[in-house]
Coordinates of C-alpha atoms in Angstrom, one line a residue:
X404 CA -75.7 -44.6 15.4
X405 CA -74.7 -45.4 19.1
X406 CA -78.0 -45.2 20.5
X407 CA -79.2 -48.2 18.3
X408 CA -76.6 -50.4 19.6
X409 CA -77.8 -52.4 22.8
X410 CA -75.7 -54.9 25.0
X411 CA -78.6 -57.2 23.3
X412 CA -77.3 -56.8 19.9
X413 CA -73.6 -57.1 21.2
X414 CA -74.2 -60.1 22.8
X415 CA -76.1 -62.1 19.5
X416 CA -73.0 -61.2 18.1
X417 CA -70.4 -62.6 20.5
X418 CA -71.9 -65.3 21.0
X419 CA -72.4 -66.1 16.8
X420 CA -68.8 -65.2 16.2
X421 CA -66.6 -66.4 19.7
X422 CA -69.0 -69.2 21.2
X423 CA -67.2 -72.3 19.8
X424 CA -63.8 -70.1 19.6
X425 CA -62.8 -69.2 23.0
X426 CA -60.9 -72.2 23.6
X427 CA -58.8 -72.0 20.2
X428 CA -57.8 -68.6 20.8
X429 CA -56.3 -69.3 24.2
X430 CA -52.3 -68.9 23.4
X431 CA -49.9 -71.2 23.2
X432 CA -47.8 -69.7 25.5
X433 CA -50.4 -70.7 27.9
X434 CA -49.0 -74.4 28.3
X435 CA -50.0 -75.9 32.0
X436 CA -53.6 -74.3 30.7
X437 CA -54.0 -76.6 27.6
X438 CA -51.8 -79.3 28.9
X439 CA -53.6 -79.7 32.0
X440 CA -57.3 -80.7 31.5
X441 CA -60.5 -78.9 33.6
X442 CA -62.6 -81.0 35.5
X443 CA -65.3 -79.2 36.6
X444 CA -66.7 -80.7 39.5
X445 CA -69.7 -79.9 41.9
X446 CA -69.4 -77.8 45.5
X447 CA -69.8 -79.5 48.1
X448 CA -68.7 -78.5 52.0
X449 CA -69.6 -75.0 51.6
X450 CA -66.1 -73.4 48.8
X451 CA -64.9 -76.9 49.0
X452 CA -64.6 -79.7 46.1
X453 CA -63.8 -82.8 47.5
X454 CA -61.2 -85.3 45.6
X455 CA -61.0 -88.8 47.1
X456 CA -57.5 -89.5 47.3
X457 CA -55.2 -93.0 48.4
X458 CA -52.4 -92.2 50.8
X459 CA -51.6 -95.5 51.7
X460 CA -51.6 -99.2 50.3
X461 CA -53.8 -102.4 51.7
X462 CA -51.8 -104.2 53.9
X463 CA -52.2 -107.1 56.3
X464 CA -50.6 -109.7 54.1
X465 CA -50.6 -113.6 54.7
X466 CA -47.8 -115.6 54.6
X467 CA -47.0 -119.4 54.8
X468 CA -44.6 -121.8 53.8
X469 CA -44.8 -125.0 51.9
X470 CA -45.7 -127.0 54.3
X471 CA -48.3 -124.6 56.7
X472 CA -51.2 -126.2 55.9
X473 CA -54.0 -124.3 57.2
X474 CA -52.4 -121.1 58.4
X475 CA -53.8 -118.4 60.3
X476 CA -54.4 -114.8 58.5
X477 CA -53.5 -111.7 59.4
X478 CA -55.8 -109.5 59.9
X479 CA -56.8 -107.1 57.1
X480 CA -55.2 -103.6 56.9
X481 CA -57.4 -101.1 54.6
X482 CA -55.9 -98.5 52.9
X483 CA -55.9 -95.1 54.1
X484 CA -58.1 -92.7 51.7
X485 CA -59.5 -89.1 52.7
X486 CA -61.1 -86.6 50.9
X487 CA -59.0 -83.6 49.6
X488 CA -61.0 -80.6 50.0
X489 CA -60.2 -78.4 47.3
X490 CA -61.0 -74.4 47.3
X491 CA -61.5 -73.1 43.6
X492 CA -59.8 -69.3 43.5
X493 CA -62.1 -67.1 41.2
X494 CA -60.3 -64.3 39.2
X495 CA -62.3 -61.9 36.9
X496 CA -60.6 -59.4 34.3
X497 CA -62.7 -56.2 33.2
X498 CA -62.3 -54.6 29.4
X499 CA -64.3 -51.7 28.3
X500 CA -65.9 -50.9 24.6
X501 CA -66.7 -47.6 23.9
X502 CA -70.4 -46.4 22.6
X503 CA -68.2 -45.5 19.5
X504 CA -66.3 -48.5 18.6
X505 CA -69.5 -50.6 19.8
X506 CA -72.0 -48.8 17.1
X507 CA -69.1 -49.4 14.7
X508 CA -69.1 -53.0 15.4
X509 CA -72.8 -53.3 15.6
X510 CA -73.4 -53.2 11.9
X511 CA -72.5 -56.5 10.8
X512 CA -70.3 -59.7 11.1
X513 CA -67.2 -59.2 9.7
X514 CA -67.0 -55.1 11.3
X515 CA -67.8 -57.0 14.9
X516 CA -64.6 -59.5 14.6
X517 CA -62.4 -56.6 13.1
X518 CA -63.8 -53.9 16.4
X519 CA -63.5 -56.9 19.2
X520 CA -60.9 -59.7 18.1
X521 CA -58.3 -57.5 19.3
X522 CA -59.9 -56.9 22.7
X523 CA -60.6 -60.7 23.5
X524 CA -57.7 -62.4 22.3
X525 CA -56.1 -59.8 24.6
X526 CA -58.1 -61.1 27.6
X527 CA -57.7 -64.1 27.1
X528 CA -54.2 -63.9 26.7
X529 CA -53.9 -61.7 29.9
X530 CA -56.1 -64.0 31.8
X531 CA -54.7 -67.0 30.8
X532 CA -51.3 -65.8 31.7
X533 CA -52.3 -64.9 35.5
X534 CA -53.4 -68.5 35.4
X535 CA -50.3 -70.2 34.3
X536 CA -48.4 -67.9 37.0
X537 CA -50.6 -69.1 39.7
X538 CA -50.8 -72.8 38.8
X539 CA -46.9 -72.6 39.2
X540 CA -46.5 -70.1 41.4
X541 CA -49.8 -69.8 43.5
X542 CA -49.8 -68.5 47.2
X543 CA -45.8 -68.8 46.6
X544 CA -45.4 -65.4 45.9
X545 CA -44.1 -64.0 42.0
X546 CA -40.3 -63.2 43.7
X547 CA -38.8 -62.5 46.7
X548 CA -37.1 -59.4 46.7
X549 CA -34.3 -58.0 48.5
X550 CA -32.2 -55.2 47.1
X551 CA -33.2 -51.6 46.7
X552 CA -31.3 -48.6 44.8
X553 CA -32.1 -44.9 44.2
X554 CA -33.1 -42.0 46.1
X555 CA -36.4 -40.8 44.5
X556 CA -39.1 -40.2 47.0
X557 CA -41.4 -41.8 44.3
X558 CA -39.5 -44.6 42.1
X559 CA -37.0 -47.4 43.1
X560 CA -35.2 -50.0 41.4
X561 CA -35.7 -53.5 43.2
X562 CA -33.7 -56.7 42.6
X563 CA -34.9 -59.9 42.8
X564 CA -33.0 -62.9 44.5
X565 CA -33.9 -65.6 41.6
X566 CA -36.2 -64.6 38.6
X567 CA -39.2 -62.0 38.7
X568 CA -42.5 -61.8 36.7
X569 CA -43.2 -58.2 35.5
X570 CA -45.5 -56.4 33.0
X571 CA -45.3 -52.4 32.8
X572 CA -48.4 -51.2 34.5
X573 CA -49.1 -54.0 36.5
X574 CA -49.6 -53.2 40.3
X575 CA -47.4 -55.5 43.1
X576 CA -47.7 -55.5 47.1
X577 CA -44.9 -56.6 49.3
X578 CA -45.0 -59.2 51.9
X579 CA -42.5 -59.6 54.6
X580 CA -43.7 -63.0 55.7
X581 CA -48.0 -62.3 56.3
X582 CA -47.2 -58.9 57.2
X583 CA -47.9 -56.4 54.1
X584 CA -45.4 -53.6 54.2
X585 CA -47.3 -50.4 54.7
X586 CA -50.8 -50.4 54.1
X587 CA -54.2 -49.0 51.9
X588 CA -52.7 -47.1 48.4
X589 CA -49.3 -46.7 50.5
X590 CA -48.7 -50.5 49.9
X591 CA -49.3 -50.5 46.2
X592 CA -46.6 -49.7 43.5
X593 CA -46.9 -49.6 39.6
X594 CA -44.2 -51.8 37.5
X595 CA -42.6 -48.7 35.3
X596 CA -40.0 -50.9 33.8
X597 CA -38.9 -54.8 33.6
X598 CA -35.3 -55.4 33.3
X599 CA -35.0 -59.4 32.9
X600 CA -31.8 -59.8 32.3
X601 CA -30.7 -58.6 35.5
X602 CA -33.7 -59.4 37.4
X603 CA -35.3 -55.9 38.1
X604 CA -38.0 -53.8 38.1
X605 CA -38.6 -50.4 38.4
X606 CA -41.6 -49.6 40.9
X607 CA -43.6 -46.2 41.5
X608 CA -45.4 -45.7 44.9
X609 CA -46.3 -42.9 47.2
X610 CA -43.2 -41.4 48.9
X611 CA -44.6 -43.5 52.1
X612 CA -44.5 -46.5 50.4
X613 CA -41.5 -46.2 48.7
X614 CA -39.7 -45.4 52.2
X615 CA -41.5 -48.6 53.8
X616 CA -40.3 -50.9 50.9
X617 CA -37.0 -49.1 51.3
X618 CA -36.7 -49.8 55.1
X619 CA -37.7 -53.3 54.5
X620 CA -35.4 -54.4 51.9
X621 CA -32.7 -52.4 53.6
X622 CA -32.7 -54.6 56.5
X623 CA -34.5 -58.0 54.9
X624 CA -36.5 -59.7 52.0
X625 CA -40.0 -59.3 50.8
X626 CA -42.2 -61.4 48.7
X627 CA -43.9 -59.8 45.7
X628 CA -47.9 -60.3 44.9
X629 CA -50.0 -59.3 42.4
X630 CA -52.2 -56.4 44.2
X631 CA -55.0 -58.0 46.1
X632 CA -53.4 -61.3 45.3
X633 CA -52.5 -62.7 48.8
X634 CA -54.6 -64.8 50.2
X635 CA -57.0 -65.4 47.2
X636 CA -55.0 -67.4 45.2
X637 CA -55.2 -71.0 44.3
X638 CA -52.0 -73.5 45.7
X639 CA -49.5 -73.6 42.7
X640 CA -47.2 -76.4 42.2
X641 CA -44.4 -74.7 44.3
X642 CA -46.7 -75.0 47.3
X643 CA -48.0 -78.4 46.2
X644 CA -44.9 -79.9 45.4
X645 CA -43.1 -78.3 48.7
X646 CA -45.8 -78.5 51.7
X647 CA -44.7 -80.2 54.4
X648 CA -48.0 -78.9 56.4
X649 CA -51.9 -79.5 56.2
X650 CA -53.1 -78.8 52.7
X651 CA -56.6 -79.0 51.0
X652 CA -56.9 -81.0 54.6
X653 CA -54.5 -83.5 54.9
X654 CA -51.5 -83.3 57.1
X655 CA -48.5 -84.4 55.1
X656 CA -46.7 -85.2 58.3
X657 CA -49.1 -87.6 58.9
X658 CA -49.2 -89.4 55.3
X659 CA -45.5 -89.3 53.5
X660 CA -46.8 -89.6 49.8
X661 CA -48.5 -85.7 50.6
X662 CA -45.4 -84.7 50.0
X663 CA -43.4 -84.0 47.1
X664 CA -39.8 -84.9 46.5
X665 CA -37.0 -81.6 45.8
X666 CA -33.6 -82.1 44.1
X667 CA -30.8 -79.7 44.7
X668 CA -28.9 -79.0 41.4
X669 CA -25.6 -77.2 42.7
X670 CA -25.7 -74.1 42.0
X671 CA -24.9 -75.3 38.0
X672 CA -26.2 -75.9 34.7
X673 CA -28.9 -78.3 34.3
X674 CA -27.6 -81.2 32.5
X675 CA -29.4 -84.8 31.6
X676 CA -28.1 -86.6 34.3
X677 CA -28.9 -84.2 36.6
X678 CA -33.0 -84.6 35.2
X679 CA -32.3 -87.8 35.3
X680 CA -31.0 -88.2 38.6
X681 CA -33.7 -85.7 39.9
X682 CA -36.7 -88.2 39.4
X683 CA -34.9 -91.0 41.1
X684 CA -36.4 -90.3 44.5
X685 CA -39.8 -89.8 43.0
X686 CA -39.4 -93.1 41.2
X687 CA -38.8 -94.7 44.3
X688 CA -42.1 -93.5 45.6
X689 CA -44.2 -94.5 43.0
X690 CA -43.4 -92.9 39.5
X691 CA -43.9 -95.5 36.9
X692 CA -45.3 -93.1 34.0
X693 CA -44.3 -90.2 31.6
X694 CA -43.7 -86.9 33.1
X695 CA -43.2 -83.1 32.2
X696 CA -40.9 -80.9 33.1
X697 CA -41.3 -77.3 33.2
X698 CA -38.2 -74.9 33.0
X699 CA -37.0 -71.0 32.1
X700 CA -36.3 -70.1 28.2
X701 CA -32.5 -69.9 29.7
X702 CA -32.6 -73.3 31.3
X703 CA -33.7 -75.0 28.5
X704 CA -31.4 -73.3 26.0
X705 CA -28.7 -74.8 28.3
X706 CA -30.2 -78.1 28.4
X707 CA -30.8 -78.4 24.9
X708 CA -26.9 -77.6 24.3
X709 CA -25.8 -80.2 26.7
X710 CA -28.4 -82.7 24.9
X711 CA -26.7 -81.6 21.1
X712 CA -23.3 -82.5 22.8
X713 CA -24.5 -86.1 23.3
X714 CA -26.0 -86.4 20.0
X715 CA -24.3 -88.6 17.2
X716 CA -24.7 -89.3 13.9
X717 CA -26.4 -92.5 12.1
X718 CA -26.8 -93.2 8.4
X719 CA -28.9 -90.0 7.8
X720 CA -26.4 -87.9 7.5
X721 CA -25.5 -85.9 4.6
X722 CA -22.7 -83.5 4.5
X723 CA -24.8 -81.1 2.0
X724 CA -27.0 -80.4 4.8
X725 CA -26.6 -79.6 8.6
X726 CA -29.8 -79.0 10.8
X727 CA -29.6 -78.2 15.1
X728 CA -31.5 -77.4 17.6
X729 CA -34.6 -78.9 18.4
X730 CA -38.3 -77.8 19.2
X731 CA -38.7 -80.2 22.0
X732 CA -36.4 -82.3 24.7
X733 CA -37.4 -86.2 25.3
X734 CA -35.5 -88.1 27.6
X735 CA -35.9 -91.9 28.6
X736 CA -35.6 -92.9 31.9
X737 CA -36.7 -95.8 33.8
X738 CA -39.9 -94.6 34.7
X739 CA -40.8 -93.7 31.2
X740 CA -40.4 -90.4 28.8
X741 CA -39.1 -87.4 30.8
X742 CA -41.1 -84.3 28.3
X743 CA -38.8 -81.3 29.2
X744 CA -40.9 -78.5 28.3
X745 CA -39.5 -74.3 27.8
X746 CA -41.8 -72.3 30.2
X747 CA -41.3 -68.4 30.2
X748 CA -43.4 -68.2 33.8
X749 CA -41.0 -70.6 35.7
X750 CA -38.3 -68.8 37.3
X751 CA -34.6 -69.2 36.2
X752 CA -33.5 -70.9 38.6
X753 CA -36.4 -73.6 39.5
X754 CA -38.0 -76.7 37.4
X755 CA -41.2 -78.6 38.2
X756 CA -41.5 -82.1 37.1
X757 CA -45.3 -82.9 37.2
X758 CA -47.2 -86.4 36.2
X759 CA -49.8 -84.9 33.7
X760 CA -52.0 -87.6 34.2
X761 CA -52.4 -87.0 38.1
X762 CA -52.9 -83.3 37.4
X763 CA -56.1 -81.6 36.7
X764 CA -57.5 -77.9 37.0
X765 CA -60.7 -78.4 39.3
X766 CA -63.9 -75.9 39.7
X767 CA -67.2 -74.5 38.8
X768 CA -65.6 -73.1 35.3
X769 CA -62.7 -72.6 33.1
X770 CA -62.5 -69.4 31.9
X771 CA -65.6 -67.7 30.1
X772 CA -67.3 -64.5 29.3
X773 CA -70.7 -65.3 30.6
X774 CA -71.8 -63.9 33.6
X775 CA -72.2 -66.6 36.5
X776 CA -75.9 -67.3 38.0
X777 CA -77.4 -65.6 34.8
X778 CA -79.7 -67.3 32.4
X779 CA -79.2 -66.6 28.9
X780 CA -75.7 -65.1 26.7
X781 CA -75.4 -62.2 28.2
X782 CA -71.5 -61.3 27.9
X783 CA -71.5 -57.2 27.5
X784 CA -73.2 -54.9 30.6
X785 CA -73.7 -51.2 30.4
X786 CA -71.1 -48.8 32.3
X787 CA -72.8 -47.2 34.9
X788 CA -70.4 -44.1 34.9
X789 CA -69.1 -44.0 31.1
X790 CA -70.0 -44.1 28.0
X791 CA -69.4 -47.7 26.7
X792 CA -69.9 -51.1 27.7
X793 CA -67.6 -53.7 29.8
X794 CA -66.8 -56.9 29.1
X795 CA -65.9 -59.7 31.7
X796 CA -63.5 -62.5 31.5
X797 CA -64.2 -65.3 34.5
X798 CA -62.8 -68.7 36.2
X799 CA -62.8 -70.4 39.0
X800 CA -60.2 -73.1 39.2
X801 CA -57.7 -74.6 41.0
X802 CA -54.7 -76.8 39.7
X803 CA -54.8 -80.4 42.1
X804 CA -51.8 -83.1 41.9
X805 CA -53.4 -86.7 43.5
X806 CA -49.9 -88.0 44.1
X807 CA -47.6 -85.1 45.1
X808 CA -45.0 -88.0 46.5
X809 CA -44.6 -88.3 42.6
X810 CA -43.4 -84.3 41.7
X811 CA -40.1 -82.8 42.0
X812 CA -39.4 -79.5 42.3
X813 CA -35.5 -78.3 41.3
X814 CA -34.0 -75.5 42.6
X815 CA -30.3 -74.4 42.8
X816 CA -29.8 -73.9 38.6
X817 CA -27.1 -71.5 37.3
X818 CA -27.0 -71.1 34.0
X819 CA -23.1 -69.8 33.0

């Protein structure tokens, strides 16, 4: 019966069944999240973490010939460190279980797994998600939009100018630089349909909305956000790799290897000399290990074409039995193995080549169902105002590159 199942009994549960699990049943499609370890790390400066970081070498070198003898020194030249201060950006995704399905589940082991497995593979796959999007994409925006058709007073069809993220239901605001077009529910619209292929989305809004997003992309651009997104996000690697401000305090004006290095493909397929050829500045700033490189389902396709064009056969082969195509790309280069990795979150156009071992995900916790500040397992609370209980999915993380000087970021990629 319902009234016999408490958030105490629901919680015993949870915790026996998903406590050692959670990580497991993160997806695979979550990639930066599992190939990117957390470091959680203490507060300090009020929101801050602080990551000591060197932006420039010792210097003050001797030199003497032969025959110097005693020669004077130079004096020493330390090298320049400062502390990054790092904000963690929290996120937290709310799931409900009715009184119903909770009694049901109550009653033993096995009914528990069958009545919430569904539910919190499904947030963690929904949170996990968001995550990716923001490491690559955080306080970058999702698209940048600039076409509008359609006369409904409530629904539009919007283009984007490169790729777009989309999920039916999910809510978006516009930005036209830091200005939000229109405002309060006026400046919310609901994804009714995604149309990849052609980079669109249908939105609904309020007629006021709609004719504000109309205006705007009639005469300009606009950035898309996740609703209340802006401003609360953690720095992706697009913001990362391309600052050329003051980020997590430090002026990359002030210290070159702040900054990260971008390669201009053309407007044209990406090929392996063009990878290649995009580390080379990178490599002359300091890239002396293996890197990844994160690209679109259609950019990889193409690369992994133009990589089976260059392939030839040795000794192994047997004309009873052809095999193509591959699960993974590996270049060499002379820097060390280039990892080119098929991303469904990075746009079609764009690539990020990241040092995995100079990346972490920093903050007070990865993502987890327990409740911050409270002692004890409590996962499911009581809704106040229906009858069932919620269930909370938490983190508080940010993605931090030590050497951006060592990241590329490609833009310009068509794939014919």
């Amino acid at each position: 019966m319902a009234q016999y199942t408490t958030p105490a009994q629901l919680d015993g549960l949870f915790k026996e069944i998903y406590a050692d699990r959670i990580i497991n049943l993160i997806p695979d499609t979550a990639k930066l999240v599992k190939r990117i370890p957390f470091v959680s790390a203490d507060k300090e400066n009020g929101n801050n973490y602080n990551q000591p970081v060197v932006l420039s070498n010792e210097h003050g070198m001797s030199f003497g010939s032969s025959s110097a003898g005693a020669f004077s020194l130079r004096n020493s030249i330390a090298m320049s460190t400062k502390n990054a201060q790092v904000s963690g950006a929290m996120m937290v995704l709310r799931s409900s279980l009715s009184y119903d399905a909770a009694s049901k589940a109550s009653n033993n082991k096995k009914a528990f797994v069958r009545g919430t497995e569904l539910l919190v593979e499904n947030m963690l796959e929904s949170h996990t998600k968001h995550m990716e999007i923001q490491m690559l994409y955080g306080q970058s925006g999702l698209g940048n939009f600039d076409t509008i058709a359609g006369s409904s007073a409530t629904e539009r069809t919007i283009t984007c100018t490169v790729a777009t993220f989309g999920s039916e239901n999910a809510v978006l605001q516009f930005y036209d630089g830091s200005s939000l077009v229109s405002s309060g529910d006026d400046s919310k619209f609901s994804i009714k349909s995604v149309d990849l292929a052609n980079r669109q989305l249908v939105v609904t809004g309020t007629s006021t909305g709609i004719t504000a997003l109309a205006s705007q992309l009639g005469s300009g651009n606009a950035d898309a956000y996740w609703d209340g997104a802006y401003g609360a996000e953690m720095a992706g690697l697009d913001k990362i790799i391309t600052n050329t401000g003051t980020l997590f305090g430090i002026d990359s004006s002030s210290y070159s290897l702040w900054k990260g290095n971008s390669f201009a493909c053309g407007g044209a397929d990406l090929t392996m000399a063009k990878v290649l050829k995009s580390i080379s500045e990178a490599q002359a700033r300091g890239l002396n290990e293996d890197v990844d490189l994160y690209i679109n389902p259609v950019t990889w396709q193409k690369l992994n074409s133009d990589q089976a064009a260059l392939r030839s056969y040795d000794s192994s082969y047997k004309a009873g039995k052809a095999e193509a195509g591959v699960e993974a790309i590996t270049f060499h280069s002379q820097s060390g193995l280039i990892n080119c990795h098929s991303h469904n979150c990075v746009k079609q156009g764009e690539g990020f080549i990241i040092p995995p071992k100079k990346v972490r995900r920093l903050g007070s916790t990865d993502i987890t169902f327990k409740r911050p500040g409270r002692q004890g397992e409590d996962f499911f609370r009581e809704l106040s105002d229906n009858a069932g209980y919620e269930l909370r999915s938490f983190s508080d993380s940010a993605v931090f590159v030590e050497t951006p000087a060592r990241t590329v970021k490609l833009t310009g990629i068509v794939n014919s």
